[in-house]
mmCIF file of C-alpha atoms in Angstrom:
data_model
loop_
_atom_site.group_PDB
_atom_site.id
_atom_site.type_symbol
_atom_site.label_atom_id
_atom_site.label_comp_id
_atom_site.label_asym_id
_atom_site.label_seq_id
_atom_site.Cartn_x
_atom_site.Cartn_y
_atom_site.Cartn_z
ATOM 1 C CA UNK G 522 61.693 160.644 57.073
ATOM 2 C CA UNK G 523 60.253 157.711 55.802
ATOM 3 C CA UNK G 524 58.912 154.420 57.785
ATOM 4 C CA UNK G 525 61.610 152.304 55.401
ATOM 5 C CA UNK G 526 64.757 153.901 57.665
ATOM 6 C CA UNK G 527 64.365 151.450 61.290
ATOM 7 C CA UNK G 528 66.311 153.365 64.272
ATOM 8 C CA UNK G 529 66.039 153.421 67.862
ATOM 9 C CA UNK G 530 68.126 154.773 70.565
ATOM 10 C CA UNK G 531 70.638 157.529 70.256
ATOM 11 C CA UNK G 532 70.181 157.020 66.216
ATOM 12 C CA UNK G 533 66.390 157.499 66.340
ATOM 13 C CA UNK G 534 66.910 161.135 67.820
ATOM 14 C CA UNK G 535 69.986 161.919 65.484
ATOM 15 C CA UNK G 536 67.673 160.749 62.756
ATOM 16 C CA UNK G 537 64.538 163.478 64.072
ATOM 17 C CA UNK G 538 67.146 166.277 64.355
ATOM 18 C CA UNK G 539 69.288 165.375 61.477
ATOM 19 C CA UNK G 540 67.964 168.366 59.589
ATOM 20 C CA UNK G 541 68.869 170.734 62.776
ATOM 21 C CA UNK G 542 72.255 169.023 62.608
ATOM 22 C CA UNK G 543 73.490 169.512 58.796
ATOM 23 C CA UNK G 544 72.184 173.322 59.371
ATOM 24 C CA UNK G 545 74.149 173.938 62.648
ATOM 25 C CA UNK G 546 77.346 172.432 61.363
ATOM 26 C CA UNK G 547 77.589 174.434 57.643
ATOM 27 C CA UNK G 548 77.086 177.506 59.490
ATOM 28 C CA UNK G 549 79.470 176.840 61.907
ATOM 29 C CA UNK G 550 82.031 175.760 58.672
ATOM 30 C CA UNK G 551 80.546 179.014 57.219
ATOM 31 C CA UNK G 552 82.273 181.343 59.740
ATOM 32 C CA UNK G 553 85.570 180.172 58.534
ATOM 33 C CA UNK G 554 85.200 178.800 54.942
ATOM 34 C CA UNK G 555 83.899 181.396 52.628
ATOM 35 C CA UNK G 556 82.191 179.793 49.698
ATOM 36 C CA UNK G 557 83.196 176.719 48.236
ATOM 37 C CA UNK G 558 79.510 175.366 49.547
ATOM 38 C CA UNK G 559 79.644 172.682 46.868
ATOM 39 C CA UNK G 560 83.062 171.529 47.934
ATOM 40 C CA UNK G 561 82.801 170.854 51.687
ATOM 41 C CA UNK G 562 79.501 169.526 50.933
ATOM 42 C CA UNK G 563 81.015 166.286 49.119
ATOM 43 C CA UNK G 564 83.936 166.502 51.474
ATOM 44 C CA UNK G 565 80.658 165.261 54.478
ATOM 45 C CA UNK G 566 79.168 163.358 51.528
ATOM 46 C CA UNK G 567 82.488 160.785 51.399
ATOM 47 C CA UNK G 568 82.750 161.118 55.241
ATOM 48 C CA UNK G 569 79.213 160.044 55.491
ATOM 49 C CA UNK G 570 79.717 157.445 53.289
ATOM 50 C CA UNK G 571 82.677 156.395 55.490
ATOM 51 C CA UNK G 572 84.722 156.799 52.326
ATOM 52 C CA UNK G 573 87.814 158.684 51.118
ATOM 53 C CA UNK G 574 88.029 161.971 48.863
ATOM 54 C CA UNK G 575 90.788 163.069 46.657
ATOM 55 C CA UNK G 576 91.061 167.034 46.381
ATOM 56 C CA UNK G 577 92.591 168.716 42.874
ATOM 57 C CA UNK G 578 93.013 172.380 42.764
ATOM 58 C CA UNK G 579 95.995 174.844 42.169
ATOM 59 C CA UNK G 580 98.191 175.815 45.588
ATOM 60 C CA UNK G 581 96.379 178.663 47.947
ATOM 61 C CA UNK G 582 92.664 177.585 48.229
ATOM 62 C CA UNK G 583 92.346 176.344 51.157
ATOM 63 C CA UNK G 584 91.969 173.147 50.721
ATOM 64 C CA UNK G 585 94.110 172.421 54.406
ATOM 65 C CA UNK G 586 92.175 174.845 55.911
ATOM 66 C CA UNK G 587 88.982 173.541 54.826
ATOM 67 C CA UNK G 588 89.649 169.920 55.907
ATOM 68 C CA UNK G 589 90.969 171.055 59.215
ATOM 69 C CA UNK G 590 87.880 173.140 60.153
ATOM 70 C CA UNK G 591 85.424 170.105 58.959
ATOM 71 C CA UNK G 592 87.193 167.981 61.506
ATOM 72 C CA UNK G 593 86.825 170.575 64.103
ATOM 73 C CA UNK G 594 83.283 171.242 63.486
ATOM 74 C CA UNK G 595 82.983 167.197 64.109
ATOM 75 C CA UNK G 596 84.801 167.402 66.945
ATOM 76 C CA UNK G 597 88.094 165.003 65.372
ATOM 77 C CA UNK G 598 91.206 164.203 65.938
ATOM 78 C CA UNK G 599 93.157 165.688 62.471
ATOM 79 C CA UNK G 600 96.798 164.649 61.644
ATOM 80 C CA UNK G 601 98.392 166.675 58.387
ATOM 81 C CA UNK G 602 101.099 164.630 56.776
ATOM 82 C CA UNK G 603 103.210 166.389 54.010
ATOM 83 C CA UNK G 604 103.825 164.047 50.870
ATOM 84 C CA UNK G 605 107.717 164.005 49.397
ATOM 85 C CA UNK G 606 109.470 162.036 48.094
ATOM 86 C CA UNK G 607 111.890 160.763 50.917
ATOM 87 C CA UNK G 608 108.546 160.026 53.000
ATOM 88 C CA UNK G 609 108.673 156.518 54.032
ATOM 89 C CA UNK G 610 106.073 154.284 55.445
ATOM 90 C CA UNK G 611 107.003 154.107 58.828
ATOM 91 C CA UNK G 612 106.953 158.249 59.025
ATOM 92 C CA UNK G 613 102.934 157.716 58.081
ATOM 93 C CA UNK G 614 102.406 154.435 60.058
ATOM 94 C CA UNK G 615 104.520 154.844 62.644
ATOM 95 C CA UNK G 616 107.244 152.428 64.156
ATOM 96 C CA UNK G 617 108.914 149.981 66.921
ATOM 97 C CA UNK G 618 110.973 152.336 69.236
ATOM 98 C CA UNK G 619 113.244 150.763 72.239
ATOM 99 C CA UNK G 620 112.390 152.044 75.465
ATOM 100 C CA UNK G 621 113.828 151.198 78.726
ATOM 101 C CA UNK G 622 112.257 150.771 81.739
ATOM 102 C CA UNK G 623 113.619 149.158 84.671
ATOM 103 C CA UNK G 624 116.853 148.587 83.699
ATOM 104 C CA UNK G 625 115.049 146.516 80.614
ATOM 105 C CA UNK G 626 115.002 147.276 77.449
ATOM 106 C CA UNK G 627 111.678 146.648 74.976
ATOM 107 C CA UNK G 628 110.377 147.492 72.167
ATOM 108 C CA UNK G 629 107.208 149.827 72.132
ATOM 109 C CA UNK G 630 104.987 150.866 69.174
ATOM 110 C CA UNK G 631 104.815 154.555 68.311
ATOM 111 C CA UNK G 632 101.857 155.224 66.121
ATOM 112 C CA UNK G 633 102.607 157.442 63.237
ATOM 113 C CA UNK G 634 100.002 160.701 62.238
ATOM 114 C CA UNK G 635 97.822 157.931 60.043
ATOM 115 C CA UNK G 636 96.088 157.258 63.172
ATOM 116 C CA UNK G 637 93.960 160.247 63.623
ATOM 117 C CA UNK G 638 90.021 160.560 62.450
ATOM 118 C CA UNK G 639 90.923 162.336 59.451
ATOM 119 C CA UNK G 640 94.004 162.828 57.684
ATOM 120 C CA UNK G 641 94.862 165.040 55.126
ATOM 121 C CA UNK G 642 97.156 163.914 52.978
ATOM 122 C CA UNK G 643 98.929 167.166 50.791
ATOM 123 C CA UNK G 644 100.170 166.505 47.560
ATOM 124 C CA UNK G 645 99.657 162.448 47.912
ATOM 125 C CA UNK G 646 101.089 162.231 44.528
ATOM 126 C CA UNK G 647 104.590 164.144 45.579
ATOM 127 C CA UNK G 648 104.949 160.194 47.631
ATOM 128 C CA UNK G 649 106.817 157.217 46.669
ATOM 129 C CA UNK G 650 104.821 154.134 45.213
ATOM 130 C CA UNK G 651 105.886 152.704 48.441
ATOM 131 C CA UNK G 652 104.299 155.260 51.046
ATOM 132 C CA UNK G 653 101.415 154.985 48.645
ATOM 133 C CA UNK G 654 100.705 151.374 49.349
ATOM 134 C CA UNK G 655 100.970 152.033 53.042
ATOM 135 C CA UNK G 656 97.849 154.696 52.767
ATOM 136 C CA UNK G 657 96.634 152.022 50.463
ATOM 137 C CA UNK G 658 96.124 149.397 53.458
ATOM 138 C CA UNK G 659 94.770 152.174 55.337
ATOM 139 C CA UNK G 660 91.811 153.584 53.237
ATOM 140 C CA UNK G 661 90.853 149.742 52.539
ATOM 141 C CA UNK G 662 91.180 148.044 55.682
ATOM 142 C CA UNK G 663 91.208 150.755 57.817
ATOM 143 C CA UNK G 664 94.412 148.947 59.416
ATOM 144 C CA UNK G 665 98.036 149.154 59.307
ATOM 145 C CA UNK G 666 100.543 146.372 59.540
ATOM 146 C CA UNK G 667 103.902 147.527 61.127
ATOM 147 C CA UNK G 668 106.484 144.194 61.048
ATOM 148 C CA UNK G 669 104.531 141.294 62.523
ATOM 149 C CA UNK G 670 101.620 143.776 63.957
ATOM 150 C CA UNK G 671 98.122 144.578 62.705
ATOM 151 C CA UNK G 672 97.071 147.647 64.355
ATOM 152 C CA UNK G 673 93.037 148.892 63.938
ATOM 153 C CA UNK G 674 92.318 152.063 63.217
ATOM 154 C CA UNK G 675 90.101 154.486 65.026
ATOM 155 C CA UNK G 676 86.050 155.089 63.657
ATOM 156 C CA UNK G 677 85.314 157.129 62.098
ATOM 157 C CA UNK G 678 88.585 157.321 59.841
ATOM 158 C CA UNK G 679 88.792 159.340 57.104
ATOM 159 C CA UNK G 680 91.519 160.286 54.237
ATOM 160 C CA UNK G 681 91.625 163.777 52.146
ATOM 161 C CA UNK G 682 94.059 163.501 49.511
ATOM 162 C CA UNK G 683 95.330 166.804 47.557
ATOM 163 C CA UNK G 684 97.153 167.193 44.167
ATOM 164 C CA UNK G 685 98.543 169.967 42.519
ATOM 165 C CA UNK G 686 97.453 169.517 38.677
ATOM 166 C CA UNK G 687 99.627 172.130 37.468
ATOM 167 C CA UNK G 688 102.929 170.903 38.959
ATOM 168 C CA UNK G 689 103.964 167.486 37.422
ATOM 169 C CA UNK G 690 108.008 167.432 38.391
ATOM 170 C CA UNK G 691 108.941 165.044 40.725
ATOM 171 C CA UNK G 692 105.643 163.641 41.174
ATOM 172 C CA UNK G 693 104.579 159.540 40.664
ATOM 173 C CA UNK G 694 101.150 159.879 39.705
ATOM 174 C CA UNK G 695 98.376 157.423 41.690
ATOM 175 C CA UNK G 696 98.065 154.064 40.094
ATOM 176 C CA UNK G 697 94.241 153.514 39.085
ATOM 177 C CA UNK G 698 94.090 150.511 41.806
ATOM 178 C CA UNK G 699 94.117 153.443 44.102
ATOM 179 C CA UNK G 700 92.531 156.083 42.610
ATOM 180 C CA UNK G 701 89.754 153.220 42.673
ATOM 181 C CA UNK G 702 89.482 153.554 46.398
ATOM 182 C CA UNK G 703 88.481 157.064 46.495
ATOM 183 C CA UNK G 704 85.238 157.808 46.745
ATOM 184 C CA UNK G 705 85.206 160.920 45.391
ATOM 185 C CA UNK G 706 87.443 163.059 43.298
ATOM 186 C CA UNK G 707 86.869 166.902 44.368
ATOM 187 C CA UNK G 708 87.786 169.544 42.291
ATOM 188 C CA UNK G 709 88.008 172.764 44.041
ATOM 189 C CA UNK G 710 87.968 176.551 41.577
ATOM 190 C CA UNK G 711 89.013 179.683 42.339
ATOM 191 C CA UNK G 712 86.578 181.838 44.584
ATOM 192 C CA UNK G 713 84.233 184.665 43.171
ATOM 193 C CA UNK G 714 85.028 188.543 43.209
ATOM 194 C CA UNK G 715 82.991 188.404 46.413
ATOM 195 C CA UNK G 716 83.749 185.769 47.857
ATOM 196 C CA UNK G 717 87.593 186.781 47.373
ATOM 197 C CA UNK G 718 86.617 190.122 48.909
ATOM 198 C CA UNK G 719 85.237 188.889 52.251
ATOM 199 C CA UNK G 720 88.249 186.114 52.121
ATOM 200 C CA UNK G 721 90.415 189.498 52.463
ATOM 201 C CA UNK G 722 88.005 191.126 54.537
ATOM 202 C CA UNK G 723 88.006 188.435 57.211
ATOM 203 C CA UNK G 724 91.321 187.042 57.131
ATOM 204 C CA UNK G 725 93.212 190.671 57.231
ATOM 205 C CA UNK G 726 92.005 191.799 60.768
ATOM 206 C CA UNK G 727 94.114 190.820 63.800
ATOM 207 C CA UNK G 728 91.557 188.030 64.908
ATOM 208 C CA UNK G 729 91.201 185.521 62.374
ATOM 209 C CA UNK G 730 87.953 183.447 62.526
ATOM 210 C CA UNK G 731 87.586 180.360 65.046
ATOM 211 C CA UNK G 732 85.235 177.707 64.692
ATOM 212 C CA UNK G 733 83.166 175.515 67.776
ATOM 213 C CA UNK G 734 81.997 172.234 67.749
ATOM 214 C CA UNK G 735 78.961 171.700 65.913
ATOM 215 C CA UNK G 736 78.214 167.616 66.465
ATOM 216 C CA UNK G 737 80.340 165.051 68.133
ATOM 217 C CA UNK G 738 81.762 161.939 67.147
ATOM 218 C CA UNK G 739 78.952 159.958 68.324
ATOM 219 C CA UNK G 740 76.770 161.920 66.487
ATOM 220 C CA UNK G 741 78.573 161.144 63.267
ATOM 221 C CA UNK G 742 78.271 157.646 63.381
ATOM 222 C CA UNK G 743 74.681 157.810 64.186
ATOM 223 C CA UNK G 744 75.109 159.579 60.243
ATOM 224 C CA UNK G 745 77.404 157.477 58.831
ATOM 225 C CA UNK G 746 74.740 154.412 59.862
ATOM 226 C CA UNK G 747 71.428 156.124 58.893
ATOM 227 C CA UNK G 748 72.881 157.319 55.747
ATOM 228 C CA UNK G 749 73.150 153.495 54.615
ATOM 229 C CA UNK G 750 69.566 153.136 55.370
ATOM 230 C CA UNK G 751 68.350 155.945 52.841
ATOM 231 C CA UNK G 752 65.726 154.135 50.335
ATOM 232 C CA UNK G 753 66.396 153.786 46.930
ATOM 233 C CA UNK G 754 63.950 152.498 44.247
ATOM 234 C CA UNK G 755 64.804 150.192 41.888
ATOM 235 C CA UNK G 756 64.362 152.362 38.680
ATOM 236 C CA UNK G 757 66.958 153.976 40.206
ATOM 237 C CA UNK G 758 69.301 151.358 41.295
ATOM 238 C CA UNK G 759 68.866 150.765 37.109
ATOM 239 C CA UNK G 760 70.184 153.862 36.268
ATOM 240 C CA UNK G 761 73.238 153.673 37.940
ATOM 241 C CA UNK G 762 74.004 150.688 36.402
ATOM 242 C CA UNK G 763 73.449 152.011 33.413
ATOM 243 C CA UNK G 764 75.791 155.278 33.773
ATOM 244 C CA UNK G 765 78.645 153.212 34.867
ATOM 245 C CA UNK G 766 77.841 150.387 32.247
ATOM 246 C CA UNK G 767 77.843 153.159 29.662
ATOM 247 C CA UNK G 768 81.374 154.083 30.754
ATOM 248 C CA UNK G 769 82.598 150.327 29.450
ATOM 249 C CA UNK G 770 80.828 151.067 26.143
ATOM 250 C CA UNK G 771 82.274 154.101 24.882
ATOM 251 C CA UNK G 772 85.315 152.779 23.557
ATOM 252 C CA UNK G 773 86.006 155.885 20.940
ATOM 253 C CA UNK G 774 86.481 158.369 24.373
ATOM 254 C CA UNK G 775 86.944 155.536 26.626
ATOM 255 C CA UNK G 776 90.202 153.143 27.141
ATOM 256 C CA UNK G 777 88.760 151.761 30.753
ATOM 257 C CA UNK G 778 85.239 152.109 32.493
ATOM 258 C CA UNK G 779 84.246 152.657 35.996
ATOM 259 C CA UNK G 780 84.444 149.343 38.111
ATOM 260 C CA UNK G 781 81.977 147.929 39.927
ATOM 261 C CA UNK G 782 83.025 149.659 43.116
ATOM 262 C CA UNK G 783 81.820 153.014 41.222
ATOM 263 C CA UNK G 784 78.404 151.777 40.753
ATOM 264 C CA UNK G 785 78.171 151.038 45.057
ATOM 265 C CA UNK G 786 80.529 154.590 45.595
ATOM 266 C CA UNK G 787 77.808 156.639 43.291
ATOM 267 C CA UNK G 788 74.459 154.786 45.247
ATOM 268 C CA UNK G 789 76.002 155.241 49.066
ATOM 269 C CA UNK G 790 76.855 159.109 47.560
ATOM 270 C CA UNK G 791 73.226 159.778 46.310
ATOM 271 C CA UNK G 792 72.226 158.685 49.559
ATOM 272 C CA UNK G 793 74.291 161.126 51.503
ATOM 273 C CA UNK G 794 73.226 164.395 49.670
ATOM 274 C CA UNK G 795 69.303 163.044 50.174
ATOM 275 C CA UNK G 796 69.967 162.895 54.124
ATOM 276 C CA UNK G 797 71.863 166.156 53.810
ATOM 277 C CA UNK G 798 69.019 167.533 51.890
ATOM 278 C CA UNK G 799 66.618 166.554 54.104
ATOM 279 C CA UNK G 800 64.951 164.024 51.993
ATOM 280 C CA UNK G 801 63.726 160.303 52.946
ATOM 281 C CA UNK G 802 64.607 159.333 49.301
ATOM 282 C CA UNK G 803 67.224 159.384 46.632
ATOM 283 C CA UNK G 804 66.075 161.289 43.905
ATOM 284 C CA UNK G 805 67.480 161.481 40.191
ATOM 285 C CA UNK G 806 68.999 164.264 40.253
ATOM 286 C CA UNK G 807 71.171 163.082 43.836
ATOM 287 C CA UNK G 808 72.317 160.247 41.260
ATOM 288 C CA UNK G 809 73.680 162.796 38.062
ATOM 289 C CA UNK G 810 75.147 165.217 40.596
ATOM 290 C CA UNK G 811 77.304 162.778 42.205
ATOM 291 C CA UNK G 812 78.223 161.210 38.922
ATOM 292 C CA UNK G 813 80.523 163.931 38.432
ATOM 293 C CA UNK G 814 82.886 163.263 41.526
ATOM 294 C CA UNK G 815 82.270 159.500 41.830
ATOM 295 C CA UNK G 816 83.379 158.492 38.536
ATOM 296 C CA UNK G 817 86.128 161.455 37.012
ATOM 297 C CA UNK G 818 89.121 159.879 38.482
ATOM 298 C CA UNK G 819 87.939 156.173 37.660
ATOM 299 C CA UNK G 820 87.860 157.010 33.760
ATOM 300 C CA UNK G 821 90.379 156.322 31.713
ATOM 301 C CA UNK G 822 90.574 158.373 28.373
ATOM 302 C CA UNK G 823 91.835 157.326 24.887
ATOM 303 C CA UNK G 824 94.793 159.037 23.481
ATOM 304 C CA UNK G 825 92.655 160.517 20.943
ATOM 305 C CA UNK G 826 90.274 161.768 23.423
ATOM 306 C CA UNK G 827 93.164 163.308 25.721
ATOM 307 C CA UNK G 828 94.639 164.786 22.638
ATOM 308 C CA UNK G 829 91.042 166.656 21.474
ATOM 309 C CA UNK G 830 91.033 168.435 25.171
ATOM 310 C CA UNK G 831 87.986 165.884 26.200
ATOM 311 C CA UNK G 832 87.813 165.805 30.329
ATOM 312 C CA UNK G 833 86.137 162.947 31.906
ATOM 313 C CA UNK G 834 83.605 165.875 32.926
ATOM 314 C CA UNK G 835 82.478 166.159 29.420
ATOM 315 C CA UNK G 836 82.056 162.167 29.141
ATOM 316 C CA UNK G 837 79.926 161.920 31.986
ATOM 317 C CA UNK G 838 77.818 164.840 30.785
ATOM 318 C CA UNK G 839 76.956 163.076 27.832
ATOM 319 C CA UNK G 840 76.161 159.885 29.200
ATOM 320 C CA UNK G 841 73.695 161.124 31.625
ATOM 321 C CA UNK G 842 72.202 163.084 28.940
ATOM 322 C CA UNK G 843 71.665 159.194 27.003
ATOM 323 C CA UNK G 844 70.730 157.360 29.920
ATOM 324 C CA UNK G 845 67.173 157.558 29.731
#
């Protein structure tokens, strides 16, 4: 790639074979994930980034089965926590248990399934405001505090988040502070008539596909640390600002813009899908395809806009196609 990116070491030859890498591991995800190429693409993208994604589709496409093969692929320890309603904090955090040894008694800490590489957290939005706040010290400080006790996190940590659009019941949707943390907002369709075939095809016989290890942990973040290094002009650099300031602007479609943290989430993004790509540069079209996820869950429509069947999706069309 190009002289700008400065590695030595272990980096310097994950940096020469990153190429052999990114091909070795969506083949390997390929034997168990049919389709849905654009999807576990951003999925790496906000691991790369050493961000968090949030996953919307309707129940039954795979979106557990997806995240669980990625972290297999990567060679990660994967927890799977369940969002209801009675979920408390200390079932995600974990808690102070009394255990006696030698005729004394003490109190020992029992981690909870938050600390695991990556976590998938189903239907996020099925949790109480208060078991949201606890994944909310997680994704941002990549910590937990359990009574008096600040306990670290493992590297590389990572959080998938799924909602079910089409169920609302029961549910407390995110508050935009956290919506603001993820990276990414994924949205995942329904497969193709072929793609549904060899779905059936592969997962009707009596073995069901298995997946190997395709890089290692150490590997990852080699990744995670080159993909910060990706150049990025300045014209650029310009024209993000100028998508996100263009989401404070429109104030007919509009209510609230993208923050700030959008405008770092959609550069560190761009630079992800160049490495993946193979590239030693972001181009302009890395920026206006990750406009899409980076900044449809930090827009916040009008009523008016809402109530004319305008998505977010349609916004951000339009301003890319004004930002010069």
């Amino acid at each position: 790639m190009s002289e700008n990116i400065t590695v030595s070491g272990q980096a310097a030859t994950t940096y020469q074979n990153a190429g052999r890498i990114f091909k070795s591991f969506f083949e390997e995800i390929g034997n168990v994930i049919v389709g849905q190429n654009r999807v576990v693409e951003q999925i790496v993208i906000a691991i790369l980034c050493e961000g968090h994604a949030l996953v919307e589709s309707n129940p039954g496409l795979g979106k557990t089965l997806m995240i669980s093969t990625v972290s297999k692929a990567m060679n990660l320890k994967f927890s799977r926590i369940q969002c209801t309603p009675d979920l408390m904090p200390s079932d995600i955090t974990g808690t102070n248990v009394i255990e006696e040894t030698d005729h004394k008694k003490e109190f020992r800490f029992q981690p909870g399934p938050i600390f695991s590489n990556v976590v998938l957290a189903d239907e996020i939005n099925r949790a109480s405001p208060k078991t949201q706040s606890a994944l909310l010290e997680a994704m941002q400080e990549k910590q937990v505090t359990v009574g008096n006790d600040t306990f670290l996190l493992d590297s590389p940590f990572f959080i998938l988040a799924t909602q079910n659009p089409i169920e609302m019941e029961g549910t407390y949707p995110l508050p935009e502070a956290q919506l603001d943390r993820f990276l990414l907002k994924i949205l995942v369709d329904y497969p193709s008539y072929e793609e549904e075939m060899e779905i059936i095809n592969r997962y009707t016989k009596s073995e069901v596909p298995k997946i190997s290890r395709a890089l290692d942990k150490t590997t990852l973040l080699d990744l995670q640390k080159l993909t910060r290094q990706v150049p990025i002009s300045e014209e650029l650099k310009q024209r993000v600002l100028n998508i996100v300031g263009m989401t404070r602007k429109d104030k007919e479609r509009i209510e609230y813009g993208a923050s700030p943290r959008a405008s770092i989430g959609l550069i560190l993004a761009a630079k992800a899908r160049a490495l993946i790509e193979g590239r030693n540069f972001v181009s302009k079209e890395d920026i206006d395809y990750m406009a899409y996820p980076v900044l449809r869950h930090r827009l916040i429509l009008t009523f008016e806009a809402e109530r004319s069947g305008i998505t977010p999706d349609q916004v951000i069309e339009d301003i890319i196609k004004k930002v010069k």
